[in-house]
mmCIF file of C-alpha atoms and ligand atoms in Angstrom:
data_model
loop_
_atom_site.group_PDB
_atom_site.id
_atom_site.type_symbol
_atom_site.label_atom_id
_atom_site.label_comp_id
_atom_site.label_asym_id
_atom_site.label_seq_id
_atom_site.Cartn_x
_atom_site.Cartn_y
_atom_site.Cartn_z
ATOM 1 C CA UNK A 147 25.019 11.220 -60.071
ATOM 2 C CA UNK A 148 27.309 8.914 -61.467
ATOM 3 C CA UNK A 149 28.382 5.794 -59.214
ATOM 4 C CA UNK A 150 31.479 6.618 -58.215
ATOM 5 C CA UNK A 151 30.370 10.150 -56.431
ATOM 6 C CA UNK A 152 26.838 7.795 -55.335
ATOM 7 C CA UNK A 153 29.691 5.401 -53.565
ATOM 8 C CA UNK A 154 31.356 8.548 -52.007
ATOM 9 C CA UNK A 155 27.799 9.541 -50.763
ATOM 10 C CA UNK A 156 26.992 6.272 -49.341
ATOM 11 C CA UNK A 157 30.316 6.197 -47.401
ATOM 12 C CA UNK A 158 30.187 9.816 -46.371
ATOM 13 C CA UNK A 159 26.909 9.378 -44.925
ATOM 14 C CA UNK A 160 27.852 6.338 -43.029
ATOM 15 C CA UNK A 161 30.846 7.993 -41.240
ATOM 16 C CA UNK A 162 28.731 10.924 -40.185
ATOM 17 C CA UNK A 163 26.016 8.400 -38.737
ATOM 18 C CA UNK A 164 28.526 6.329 -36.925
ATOM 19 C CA UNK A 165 30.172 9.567 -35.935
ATOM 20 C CA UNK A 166 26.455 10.382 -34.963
ATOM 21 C CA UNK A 167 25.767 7.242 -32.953
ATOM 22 C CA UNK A 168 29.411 7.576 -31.242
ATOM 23 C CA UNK A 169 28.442 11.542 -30.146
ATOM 24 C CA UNK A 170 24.957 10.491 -29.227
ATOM 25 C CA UNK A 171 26.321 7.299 -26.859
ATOM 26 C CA UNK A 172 28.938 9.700 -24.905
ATOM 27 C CA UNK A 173 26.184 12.613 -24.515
ATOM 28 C CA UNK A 174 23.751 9.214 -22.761
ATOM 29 C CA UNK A 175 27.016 7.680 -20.883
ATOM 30 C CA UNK A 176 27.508 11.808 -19.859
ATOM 31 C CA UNK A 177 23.909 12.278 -18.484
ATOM 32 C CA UNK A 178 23.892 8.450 -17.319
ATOM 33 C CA UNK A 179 27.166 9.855 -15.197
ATOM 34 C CA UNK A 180 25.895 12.926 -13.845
ATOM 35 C CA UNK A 181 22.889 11.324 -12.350
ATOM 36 C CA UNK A 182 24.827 9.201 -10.554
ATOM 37 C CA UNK A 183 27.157 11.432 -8.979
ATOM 38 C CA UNK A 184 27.160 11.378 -5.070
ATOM 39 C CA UNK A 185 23.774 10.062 -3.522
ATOM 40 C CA UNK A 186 20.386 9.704 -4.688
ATOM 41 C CA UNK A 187 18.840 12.672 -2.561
ATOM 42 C CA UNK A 188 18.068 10.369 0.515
ATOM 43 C CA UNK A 189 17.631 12.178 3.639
ATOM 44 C CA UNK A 190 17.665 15.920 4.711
ATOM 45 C CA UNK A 191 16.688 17.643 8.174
ATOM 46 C CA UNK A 192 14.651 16.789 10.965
ATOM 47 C CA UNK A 193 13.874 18.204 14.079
ATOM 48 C CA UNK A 194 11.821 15.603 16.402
ATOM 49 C CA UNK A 195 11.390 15.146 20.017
ATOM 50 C CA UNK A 196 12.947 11.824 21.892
ATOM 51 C CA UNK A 197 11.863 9.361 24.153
ATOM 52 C CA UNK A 198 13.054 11.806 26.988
ATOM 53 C CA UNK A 199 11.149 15.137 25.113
ATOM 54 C CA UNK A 200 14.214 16.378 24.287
ATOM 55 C CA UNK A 201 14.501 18.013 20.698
ATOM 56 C CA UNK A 202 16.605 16.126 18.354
ATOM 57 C CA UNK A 203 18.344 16.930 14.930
ATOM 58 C CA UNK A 204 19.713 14.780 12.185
ATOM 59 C CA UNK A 205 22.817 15.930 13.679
ATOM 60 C CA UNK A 206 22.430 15.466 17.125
ATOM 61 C CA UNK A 207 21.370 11.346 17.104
ATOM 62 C CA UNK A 208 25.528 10.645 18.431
ATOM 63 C CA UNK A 209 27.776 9.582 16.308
ATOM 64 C CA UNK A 210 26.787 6.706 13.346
ATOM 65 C CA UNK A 211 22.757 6.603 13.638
ATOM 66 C CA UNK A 212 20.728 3.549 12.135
ATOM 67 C CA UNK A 213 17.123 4.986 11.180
ATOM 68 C CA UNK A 214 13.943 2.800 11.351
ATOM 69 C CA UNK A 215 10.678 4.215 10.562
ATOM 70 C CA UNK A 216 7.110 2.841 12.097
ATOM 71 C CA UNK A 217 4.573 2.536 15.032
ATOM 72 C CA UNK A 218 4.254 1.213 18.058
ATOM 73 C CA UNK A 219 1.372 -0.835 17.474
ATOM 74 C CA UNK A 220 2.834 -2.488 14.930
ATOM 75 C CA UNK A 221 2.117 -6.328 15.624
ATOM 76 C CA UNK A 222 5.043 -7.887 13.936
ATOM 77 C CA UNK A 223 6.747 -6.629 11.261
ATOM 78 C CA UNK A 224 8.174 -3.519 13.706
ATOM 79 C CA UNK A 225 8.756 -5.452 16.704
ATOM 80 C CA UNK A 226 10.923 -8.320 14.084
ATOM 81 C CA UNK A 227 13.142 -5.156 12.468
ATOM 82 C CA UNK A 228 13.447 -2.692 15.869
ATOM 83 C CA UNK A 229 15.093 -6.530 17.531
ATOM 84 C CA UNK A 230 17.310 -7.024 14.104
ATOM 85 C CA UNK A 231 18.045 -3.655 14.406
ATOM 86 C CA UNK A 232 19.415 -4.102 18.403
ATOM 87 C CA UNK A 233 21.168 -7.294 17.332
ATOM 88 C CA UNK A 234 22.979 -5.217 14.467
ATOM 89 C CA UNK A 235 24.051 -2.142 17.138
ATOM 90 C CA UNK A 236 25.565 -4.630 19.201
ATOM 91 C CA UNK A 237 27.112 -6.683 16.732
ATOM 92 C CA UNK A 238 28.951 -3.372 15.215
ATOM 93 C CA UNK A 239 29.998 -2.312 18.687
ATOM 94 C CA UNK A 240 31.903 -5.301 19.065
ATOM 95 C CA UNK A 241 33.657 -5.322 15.036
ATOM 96 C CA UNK A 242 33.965 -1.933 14.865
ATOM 97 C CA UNK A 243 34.606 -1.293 18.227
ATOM 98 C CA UNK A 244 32.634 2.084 18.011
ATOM 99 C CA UNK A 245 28.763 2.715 18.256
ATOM 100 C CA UNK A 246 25.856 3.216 15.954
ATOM 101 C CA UNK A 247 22.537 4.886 18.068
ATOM 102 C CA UNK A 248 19.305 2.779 16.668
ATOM 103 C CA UNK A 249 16.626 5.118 15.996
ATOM 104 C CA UNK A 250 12.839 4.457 15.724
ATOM 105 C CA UNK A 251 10.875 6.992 13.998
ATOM 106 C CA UNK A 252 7.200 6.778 14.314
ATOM 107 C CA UNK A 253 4.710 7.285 11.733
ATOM 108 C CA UNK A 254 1.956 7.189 13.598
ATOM 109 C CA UNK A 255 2.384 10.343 16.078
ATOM 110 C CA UNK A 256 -1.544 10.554 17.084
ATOM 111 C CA UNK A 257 -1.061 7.178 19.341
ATOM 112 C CA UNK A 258 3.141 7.420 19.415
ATOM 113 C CA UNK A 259 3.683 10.022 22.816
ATOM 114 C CA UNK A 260 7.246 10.528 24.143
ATOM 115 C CA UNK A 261 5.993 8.284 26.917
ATOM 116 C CA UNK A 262 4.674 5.632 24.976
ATOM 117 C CA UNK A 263 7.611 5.732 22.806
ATOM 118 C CA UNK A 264 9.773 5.111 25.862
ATOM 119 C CA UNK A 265 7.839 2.477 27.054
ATOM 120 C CA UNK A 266 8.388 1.261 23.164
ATOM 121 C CA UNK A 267 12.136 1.504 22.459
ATOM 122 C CA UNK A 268 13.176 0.680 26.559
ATOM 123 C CA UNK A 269 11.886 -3.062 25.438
ATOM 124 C CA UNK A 270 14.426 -3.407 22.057
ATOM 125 C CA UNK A 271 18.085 -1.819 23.224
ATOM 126 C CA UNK A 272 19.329 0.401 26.223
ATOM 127 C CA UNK A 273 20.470 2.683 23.520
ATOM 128 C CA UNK A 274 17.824 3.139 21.192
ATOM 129 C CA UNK A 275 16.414 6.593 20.536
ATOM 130 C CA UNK A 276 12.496 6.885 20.190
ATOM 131 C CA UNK A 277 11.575 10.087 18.119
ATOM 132 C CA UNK A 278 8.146 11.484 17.448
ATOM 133 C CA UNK A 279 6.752 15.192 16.868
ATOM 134 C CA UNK A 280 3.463 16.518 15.322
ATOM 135 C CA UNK A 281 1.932 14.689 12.538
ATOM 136 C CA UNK A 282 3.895 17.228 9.986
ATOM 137 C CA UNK A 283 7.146 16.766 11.431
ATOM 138 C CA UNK A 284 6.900 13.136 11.354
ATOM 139 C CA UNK A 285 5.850 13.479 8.040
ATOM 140 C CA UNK A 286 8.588 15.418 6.675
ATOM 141 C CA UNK A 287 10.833 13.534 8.285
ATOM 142 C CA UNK A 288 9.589 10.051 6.678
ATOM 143 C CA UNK A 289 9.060 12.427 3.149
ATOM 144 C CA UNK A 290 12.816 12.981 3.106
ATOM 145 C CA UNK A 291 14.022 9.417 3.693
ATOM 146 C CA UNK A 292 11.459 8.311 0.942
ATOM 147 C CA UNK A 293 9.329 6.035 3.406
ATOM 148 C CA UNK A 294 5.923 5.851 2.471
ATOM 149 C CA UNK A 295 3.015 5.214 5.264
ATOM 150 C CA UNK A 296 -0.701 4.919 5.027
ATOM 151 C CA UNK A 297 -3.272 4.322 7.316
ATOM 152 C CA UNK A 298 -5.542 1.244 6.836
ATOM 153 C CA UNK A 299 -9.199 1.449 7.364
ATOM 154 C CA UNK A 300 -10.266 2.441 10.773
ATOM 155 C CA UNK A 301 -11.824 -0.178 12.970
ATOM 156 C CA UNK A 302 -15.246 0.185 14.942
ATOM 157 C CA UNK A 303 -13.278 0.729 18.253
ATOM 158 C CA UNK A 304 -11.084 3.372 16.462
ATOM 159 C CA UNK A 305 -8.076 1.087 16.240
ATOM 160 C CA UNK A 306 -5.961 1.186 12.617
ATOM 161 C CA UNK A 307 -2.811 -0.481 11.348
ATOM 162 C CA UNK A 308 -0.309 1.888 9.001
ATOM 163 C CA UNK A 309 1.408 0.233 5.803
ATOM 164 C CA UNK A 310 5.200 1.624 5.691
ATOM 165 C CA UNK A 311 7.821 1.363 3.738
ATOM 166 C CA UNK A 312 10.476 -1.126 5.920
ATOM 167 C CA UNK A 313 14.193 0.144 5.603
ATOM 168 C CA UNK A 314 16.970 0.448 7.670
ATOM 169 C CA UNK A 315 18.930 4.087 7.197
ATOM 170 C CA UNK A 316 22.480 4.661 8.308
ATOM 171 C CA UNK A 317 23.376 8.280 8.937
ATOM 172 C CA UNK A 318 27.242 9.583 9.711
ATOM 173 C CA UNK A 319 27.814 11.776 12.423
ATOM 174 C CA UNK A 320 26.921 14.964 10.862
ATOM 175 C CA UNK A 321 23.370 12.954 9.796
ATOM 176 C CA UNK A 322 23.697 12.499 6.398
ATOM 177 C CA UNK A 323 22.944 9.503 4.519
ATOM 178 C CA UNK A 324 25.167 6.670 3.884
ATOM 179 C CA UNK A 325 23.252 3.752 2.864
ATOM 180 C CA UNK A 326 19.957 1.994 3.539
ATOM 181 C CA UNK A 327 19.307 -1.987 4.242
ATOM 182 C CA UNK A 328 16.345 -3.675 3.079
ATOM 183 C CA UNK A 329 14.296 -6.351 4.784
ATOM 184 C CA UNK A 330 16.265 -8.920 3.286
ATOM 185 C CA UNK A 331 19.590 -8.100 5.363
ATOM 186 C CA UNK A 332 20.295 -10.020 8.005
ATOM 187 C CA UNK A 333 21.531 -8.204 11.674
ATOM 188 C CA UNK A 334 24.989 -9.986 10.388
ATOM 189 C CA UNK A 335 24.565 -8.392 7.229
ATOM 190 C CA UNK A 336 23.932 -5.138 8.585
ATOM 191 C CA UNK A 337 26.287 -5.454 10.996
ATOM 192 C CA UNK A 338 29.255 -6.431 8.593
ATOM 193 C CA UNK A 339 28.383 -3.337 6.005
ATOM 194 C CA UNK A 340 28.241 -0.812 8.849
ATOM 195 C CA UNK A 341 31.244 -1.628 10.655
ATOM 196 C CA UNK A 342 33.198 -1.809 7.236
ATOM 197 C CA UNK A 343 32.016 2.004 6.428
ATOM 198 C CA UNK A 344 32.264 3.188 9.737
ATOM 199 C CA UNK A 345 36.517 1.507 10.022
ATOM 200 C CA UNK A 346 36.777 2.977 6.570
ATOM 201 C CA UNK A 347 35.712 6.642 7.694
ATOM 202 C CA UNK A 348 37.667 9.516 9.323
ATOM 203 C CA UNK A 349 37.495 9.204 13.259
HETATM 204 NI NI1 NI B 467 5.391 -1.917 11.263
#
């Protein structure tokens, strides 16, 4: 191989590996693409029973739904999000002037009855759904939205706290996901997001 075809060789092969690299960073920005399109798979059906034991769907919550999952027995960290959570309905009423339901969804169905649930919610908002069901329903329900739950050690007296997962989920009408709200939102926060989305949607 003299040097000029050794030259050619060089600069053939270093066209075909940029080519390469070009192909190989469109096929990544491709898949990187497709795996964002629409929603991370957040959400799904439900069928629970409310605060009044009436079955309730995804679909059926009324309107714009804001989902909170955990227990009654919670002694603070439940109690602190179910009261931002009241703050944020209210606040969204007024700057949207149209309603989003707050929902609690318990984890812990064993000690969470309709009635107890009723007793629960009744303290946070006038308009705040309480749902429970069995164990499995509750379960599947919490599985779709991605919450994770566990029970702590039981106590002598039978008593138990549950670690959960501590988001906010807004559904639209027809219950599907729209976008979740971490701890670190404020109810103004909240409140300012979810009237924006719900303005911006199709009455
Ligand atoms: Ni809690």
């Amino acid at each position: 191989m003299g040097w000029l075809s050794l030259g050619l060789a060089v600069a053939t092969g270093t066209g075909l590996l940029a080519l390469y690299n070009r192909e190989k960073r469109r096929k990544v920005e491709r898949l990187h693409a497709s795996s964002t399109v629409g929603m991370p798979s957040i959400g799904g059906p439900f069928k629970l029973v409310d605060h009044e034991g009436k079955v309730r769907t995804e679909k059926d919550l009324g309107g714009y739904s804001l989902l909170y999952f955990g227990f009654t027995h919670c002694p603070d960290i439940c109690p602190d999000e179910l009261e931002k959570m009241a703050r944020a309905a209210d606040m969204v009423q007024k700057k949207a002037k149209r309603s989003v339901t707050p929902v609690f969804v318990s984890v812990d169905p064993e000690r969470d009855t309709v009635h107890q649930v009723k007793r629960y919610v009744r303290g946070f908002h006038e308009g705040m759904v309480g749902l429970t069901g069995s164990p499995e329903a509750c379960e599947k329900a919490a599985k779709n939205f991605r919450v994770f739950y566990h029970k702590t050690d039981e106590e002598p007296n039978g008593d138990y706290l549950i670690d959960h997962s501590i988001i906010m989920y807004l559904l639209d009408p027809s219950g599907n996901f729209v976008a979740y709200y971490g701890r670190n939102h404020s109810a103004e926060s909240m409140a300012d997001d979810i009237a924006r989305r719900i303005r911006s949607a199709p009455s």
